[in-house]
mmCIF file with all atom_site columns, C-alpha atoms in Angstrom:
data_model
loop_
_atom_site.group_PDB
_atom_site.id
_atom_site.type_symbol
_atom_site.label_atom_id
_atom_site.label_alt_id
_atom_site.label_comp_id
_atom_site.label_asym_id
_atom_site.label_entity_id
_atom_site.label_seq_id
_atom_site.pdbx_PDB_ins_code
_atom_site.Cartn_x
_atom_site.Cartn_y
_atom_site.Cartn_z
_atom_site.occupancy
_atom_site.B_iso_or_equiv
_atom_site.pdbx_formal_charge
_atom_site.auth_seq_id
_atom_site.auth_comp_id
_atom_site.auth_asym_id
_atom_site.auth_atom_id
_atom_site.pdbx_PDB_model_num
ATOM 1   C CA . UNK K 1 1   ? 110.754 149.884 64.926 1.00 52.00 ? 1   UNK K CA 1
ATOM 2   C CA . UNK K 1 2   ? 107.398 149.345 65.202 1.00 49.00 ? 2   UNK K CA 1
ATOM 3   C CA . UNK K 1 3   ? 105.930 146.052 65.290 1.00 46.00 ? 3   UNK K CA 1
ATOM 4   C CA . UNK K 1 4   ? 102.212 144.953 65.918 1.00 47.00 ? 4   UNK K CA 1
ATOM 5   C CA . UNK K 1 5   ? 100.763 142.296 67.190 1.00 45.00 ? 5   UNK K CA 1
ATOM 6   C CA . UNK K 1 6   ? 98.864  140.142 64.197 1.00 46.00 ? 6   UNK K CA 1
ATOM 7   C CA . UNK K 1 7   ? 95.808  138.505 65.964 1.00 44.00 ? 7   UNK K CA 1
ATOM 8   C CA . UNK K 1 8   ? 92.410  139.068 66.385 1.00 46.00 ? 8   UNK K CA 1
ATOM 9   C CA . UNK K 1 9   ? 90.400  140.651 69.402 1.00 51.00 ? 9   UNK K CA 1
ATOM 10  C CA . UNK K 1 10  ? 89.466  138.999 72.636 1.00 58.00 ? 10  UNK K CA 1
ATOM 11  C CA . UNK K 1 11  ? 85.678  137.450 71.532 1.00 71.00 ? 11  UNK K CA 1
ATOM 12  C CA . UNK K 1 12  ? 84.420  134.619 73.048 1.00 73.00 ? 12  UNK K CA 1
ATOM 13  C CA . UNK K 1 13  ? 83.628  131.494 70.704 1.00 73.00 ? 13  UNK K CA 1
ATOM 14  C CA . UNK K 1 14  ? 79.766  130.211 70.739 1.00 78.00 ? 14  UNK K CA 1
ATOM 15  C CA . UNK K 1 15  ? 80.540  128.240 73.730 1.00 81.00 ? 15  UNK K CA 1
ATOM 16  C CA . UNK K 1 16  ? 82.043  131.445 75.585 1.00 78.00 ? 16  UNK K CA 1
ATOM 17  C CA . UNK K 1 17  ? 85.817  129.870 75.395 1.00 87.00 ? 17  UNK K CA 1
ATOM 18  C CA . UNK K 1 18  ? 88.687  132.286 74.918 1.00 87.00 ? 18  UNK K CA 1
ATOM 19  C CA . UNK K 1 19  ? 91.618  130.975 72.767 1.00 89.00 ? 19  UNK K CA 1
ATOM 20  C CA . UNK K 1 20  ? 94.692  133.053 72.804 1.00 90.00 ? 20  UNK K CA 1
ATOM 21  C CA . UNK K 1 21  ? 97.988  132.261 70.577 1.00 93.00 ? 21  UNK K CA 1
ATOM 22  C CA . UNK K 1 22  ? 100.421 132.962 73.272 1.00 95.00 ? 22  UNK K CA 1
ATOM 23  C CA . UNK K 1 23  ? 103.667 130.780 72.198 1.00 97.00 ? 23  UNK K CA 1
ATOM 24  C CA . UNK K 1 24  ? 104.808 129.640 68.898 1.00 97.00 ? 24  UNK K CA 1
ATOM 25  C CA . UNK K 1 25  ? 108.033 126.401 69.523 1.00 98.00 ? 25  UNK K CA 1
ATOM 26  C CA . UNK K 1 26  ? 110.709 127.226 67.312 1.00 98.00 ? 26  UNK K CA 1
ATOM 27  C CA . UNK K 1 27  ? 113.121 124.768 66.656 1.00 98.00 ? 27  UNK K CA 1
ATOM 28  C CA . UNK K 1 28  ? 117.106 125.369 66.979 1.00 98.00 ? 28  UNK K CA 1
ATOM 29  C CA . UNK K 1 29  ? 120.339 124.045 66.848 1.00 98.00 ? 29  UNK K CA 1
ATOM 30  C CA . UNK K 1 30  ? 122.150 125.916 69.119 1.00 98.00 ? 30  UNK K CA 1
ATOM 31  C CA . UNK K 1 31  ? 119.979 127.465 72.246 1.00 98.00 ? 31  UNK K CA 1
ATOM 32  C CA . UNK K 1 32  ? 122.629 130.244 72.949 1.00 98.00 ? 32  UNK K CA 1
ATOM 33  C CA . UNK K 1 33  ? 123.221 131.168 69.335 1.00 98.00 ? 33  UNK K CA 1
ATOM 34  C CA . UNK K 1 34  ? 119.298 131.796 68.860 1.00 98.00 ? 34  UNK K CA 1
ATOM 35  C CA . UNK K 1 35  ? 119.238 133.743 72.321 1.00 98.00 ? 35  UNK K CA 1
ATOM 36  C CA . UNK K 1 36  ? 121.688 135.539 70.997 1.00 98.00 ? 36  UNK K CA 1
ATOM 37  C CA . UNK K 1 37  ? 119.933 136.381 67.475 1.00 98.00 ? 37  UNK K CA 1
ATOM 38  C CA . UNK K 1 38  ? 116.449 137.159 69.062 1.00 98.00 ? 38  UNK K CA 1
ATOM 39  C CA . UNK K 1 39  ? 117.961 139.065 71.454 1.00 98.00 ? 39  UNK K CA 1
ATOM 40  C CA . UNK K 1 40  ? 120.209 140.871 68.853 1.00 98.00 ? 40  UNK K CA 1
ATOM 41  C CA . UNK K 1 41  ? 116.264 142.313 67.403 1.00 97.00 ? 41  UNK K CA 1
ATOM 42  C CA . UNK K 1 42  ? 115.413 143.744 70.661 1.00 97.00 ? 42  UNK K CA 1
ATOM 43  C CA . UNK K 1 43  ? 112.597 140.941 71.642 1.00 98.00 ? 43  UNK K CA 1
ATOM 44  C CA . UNK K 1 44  ? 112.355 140.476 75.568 1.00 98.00 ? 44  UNK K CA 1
ATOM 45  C CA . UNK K 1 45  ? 113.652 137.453 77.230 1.00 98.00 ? 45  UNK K CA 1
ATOM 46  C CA . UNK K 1 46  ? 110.768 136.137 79.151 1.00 98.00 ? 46  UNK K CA 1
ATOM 47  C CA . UNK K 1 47  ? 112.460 133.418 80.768 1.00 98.00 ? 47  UNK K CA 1
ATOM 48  C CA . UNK K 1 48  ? 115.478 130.880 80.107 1.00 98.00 ? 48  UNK K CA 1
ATOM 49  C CA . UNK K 1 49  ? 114.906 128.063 82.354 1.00 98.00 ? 49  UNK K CA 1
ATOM 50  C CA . UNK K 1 50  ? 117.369 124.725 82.816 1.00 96.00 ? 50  UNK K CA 1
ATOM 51  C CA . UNK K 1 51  ? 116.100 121.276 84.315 1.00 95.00 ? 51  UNK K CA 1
ATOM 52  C CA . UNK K 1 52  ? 119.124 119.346 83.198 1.00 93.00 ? 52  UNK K CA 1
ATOM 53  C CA . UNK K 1 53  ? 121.115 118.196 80.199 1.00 93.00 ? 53  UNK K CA 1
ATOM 54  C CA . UNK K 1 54  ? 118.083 117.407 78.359 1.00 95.00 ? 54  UNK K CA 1
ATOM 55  C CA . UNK K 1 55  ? 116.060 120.211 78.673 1.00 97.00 ? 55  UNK K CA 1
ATOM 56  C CA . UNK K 1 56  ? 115.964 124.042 78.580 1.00 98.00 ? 56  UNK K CA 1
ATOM 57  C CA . UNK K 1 57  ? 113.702 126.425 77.543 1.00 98.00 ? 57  UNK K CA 1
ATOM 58  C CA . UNK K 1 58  ? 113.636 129.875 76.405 1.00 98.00 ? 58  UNK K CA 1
ATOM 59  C CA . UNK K 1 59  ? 111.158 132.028 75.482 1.00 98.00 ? 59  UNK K CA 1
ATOM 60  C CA . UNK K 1 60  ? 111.421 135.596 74.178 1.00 98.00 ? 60  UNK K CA 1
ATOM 61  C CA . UNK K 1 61  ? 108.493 138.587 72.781 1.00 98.00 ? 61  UNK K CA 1
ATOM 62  C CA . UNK K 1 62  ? 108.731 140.578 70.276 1.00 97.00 ? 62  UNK K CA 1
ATOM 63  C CA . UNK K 1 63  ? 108.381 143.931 71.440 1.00 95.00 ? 63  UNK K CA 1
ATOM 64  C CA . UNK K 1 64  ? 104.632 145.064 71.152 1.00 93.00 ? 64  UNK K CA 1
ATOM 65  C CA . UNK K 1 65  ? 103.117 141.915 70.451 1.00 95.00 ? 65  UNK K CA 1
ATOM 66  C CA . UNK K 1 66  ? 101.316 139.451 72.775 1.00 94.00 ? 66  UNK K CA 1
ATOM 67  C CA . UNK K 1 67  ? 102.945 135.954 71.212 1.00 97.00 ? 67  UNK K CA 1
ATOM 68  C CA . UNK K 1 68  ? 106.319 134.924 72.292 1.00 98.00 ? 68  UNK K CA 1
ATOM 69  C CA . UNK K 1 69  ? 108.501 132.407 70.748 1.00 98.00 ? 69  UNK K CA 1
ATOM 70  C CA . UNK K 1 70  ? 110.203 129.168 72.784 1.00 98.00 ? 70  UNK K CA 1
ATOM 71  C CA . UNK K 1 71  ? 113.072 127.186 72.218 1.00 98.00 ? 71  UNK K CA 1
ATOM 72  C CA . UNK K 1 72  ? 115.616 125.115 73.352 1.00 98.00 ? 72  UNK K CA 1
ATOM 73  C CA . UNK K 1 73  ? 116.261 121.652 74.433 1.00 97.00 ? 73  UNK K CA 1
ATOM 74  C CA . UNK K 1 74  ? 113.453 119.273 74.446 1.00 96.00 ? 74  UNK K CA 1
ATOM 75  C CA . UNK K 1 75  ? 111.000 121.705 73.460 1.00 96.00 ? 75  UNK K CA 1
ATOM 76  C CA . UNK K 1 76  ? 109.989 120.117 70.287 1.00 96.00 ? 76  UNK K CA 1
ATOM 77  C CA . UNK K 1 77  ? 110.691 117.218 68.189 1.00 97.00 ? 77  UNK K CA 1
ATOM 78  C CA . UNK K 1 78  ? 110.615 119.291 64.780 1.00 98.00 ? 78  UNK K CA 1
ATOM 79  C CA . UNK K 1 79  ? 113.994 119.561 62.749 1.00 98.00 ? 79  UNK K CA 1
ATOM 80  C CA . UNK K 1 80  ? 115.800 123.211 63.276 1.00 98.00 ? 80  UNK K CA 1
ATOM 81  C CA . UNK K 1 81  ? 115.061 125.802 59.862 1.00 97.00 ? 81  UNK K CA 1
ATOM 82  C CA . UNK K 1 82  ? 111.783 123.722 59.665 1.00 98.00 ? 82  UNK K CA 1
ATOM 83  C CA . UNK K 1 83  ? 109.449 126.762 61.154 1.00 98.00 ? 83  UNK K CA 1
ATOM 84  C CA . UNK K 1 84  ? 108.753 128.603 57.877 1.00 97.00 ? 84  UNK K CA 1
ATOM 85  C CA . UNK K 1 85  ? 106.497 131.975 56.867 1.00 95.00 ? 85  UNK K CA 1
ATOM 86  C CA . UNK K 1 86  ? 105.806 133.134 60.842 1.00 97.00 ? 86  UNK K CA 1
ATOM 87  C CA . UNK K 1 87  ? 104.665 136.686 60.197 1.00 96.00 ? 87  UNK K CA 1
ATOM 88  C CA . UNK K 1 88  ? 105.559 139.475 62.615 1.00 97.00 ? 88  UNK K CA 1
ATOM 89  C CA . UNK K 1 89  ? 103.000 142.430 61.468 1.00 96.00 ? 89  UNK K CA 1
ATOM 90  C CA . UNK K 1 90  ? 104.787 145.969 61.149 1.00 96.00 ? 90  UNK K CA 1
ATOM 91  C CA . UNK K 1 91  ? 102.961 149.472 60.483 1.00 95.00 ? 91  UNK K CA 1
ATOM 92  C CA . UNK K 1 92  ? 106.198 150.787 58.488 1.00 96.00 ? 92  UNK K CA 1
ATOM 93  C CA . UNK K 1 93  ? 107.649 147.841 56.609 1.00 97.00 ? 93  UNK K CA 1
ATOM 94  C CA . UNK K 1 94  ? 110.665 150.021 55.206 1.00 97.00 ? 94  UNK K CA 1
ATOM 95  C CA . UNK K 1 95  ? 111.434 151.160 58.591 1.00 97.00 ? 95  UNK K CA 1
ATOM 96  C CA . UNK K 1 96  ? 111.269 147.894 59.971 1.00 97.00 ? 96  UNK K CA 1
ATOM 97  C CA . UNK K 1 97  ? 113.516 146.415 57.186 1.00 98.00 ? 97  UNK K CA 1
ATOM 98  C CA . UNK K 1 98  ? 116.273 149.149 57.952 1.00 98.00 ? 98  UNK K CA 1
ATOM 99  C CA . UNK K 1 99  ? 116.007 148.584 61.503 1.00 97.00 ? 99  UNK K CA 1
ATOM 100 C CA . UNK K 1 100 ? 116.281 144.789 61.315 1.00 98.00 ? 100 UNK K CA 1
ATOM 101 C CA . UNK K 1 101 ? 119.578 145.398 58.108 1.00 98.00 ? 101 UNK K CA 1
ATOM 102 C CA . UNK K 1 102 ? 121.466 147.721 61.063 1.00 97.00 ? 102 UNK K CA 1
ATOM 103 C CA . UNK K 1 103 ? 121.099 144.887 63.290 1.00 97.00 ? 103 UNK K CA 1
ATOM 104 C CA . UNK K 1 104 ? 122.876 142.562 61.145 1.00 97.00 ? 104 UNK K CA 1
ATOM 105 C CA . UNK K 1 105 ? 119.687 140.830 59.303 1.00 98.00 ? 105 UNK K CA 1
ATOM 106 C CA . UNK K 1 106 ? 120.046 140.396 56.006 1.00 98.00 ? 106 UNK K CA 1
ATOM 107 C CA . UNK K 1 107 ? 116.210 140.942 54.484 1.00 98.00 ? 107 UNK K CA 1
ATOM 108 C CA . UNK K 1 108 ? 115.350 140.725 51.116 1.00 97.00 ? 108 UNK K CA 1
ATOM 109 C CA . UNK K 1 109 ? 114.056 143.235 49.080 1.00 97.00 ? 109 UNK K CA 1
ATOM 110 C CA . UNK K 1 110 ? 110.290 144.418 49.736 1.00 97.00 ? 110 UNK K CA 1
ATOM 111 C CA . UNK K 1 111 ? 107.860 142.057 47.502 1.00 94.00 ? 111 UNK K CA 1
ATOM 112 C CA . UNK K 1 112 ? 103.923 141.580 47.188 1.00 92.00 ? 112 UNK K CA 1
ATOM 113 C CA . UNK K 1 113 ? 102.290 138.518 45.737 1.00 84.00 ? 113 UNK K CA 1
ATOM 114 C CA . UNK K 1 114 ? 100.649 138.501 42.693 1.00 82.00 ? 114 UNK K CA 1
ATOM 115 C CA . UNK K 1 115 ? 97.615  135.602 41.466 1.00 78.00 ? 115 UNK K CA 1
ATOM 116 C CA . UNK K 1 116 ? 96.725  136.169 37.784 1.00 72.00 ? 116 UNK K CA 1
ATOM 117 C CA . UNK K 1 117 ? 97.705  132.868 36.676 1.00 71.00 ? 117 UNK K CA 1
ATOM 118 C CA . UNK K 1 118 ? 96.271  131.221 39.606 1.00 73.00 ? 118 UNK K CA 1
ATOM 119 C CA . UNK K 1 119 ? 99.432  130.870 41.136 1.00 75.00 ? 119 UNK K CA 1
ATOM 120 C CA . UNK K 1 120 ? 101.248 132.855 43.732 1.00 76.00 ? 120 UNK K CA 1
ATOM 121 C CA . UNK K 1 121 ? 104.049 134.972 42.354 1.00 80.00 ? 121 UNK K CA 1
ATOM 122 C CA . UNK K 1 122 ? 106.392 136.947 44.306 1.00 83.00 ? 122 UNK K CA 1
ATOM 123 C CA . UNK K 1 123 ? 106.641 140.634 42.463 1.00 85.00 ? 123 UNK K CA 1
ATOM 124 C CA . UNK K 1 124 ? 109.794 143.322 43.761 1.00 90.00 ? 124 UNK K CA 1
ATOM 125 C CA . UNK K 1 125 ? 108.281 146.590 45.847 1.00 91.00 ? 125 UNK K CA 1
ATOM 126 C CA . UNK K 1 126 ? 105.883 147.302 47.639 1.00 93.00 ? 126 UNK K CA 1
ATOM 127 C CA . UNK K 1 127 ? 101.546 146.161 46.466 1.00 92.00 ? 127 UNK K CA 1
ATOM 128 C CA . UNK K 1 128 ? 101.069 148.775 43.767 1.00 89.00 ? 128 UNK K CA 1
ATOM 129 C CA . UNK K 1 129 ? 97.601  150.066 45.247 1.00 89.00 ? 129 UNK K CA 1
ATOM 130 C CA . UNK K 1 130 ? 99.965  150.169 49.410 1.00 86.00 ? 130 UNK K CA 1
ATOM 131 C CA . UNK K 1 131 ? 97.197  148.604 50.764 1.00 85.00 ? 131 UNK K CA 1
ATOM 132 C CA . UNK K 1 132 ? 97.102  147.085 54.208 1.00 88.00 ? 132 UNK K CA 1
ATOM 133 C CA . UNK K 1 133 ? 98.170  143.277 54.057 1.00 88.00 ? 133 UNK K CA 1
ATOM 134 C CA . UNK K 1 134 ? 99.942  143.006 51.050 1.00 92.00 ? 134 UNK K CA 1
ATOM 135 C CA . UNK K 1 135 ? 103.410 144.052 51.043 1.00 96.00 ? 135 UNK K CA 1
ATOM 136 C CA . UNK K 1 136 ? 106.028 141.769 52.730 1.00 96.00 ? 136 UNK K CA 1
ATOM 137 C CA . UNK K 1 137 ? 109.774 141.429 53.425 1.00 97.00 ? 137 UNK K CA 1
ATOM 138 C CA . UNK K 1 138 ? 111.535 138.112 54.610 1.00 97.00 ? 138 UNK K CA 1
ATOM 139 C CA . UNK K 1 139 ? 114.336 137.216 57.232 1.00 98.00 ? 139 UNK K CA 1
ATOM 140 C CA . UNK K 1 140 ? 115.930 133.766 58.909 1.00 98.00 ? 140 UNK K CA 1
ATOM 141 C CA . UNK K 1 141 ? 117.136 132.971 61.596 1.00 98.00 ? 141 UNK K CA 1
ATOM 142 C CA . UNK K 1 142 ? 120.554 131.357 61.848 1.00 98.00 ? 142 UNK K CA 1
ATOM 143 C CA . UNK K 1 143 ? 118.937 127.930 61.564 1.00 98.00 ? 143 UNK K CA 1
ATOM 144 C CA . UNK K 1 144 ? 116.845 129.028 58.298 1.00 98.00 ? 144 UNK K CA 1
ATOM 145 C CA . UNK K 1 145 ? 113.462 129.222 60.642 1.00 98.00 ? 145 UNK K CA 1
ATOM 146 C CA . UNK K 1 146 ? 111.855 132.126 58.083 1.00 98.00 ? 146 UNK K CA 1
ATOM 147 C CA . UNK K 1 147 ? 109.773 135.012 58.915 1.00 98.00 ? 147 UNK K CA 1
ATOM 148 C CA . UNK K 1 148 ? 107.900 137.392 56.714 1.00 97.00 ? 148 UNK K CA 1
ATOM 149 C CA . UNK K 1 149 ? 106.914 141.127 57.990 1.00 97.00 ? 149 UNK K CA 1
ATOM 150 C CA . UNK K 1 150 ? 103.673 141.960 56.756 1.00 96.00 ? 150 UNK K CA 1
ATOM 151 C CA . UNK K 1 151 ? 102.682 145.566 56.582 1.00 96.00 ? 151 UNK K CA 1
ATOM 152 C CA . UNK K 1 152 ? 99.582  146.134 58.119 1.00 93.00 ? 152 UNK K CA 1
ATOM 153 C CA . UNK K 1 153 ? 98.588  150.384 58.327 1.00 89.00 ? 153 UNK K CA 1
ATOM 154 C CA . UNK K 1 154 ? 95.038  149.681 58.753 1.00 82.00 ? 154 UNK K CA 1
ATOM 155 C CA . UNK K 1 155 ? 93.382  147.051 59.988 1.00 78.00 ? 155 UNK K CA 1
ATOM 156 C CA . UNK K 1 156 ? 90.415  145.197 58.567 1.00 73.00 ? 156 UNK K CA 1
ATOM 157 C CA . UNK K 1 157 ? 86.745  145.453 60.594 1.00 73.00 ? 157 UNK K CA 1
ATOM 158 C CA . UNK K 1 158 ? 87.224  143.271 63.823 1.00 65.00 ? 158 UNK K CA 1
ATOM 159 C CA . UNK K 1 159 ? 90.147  142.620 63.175 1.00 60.00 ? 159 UNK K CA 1
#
């Protein structure tokens, strides 16, 4: 599978300060269950790391991308399946959706978003022009923490 990572390139701000998205807290139930999930998609474990009853942390990366996810035991304070539309960019989103359904995923059906009456509305298949940015599929984790792959085959200027 090929996945992407979805940020920006390294440019200073006006004051010269780099800010880089490195970690995103995800909040679970059961630490070994989600290891066990993540780990199920192929993402890296970066480190799992015990100080005691009350706290462990994990952190895994997809592969390709430059963000990795924590979790675990005292990592944060929000409720588990409360993490909701974290986008992992792909550059074949029908690839990535069979390789994620042979790992035991169940993903729902490709979908873009329509506006015309102002408000968003989920349509089946893929964005009827395939442009980049517009075509989605969605996943959760075993605690309902939902992602959305976003198919991205050509970037945007800077981006």
């Amino acid at each position: 599978m090929s996945w992407e990572v979805g940020m920006s390139t390294s440019q200073a701000g006006p004051d010269g300060t780099l800010l880089k998205l490195e970690v995103v807290a995800i909040p679970v139930a059961d630490v070994d269950r989600a290891l066990r999930f993540y780990q199920g998609l192929g993402w890296r474990l970066d480190a799992d790391y015990e100080a005691g009853p009350k706290f462990r942390i994990v952190q895994l990366t997809p592969p390709g991308s430059a963000c990795s996810i924590q979790f675990g035991r005292g990592v944060t304070p929000a409720a588990p399946g409360t993490v909701q539309n974290t986008y992992l960019v792909v550059s074949d989103l029908g690839q990535a959706r069979a390789d994620l359904i042979s790992k035991g995923v169940q993903v729902s059906e490709i979908f873009h978003n329509v506006y015309d009456s102002g408000d968003q509305e989920r349509v089946d298949g893929y964005a009827p022009d395939g442009r980049s940015y517009a075509s989605f599929a969605s996943f959760t984790d075993p605690d309902g923490n939902g992602w959305l792959l976003q198919e991205i085959k050509e970037r945007q200027p800077g981006r």
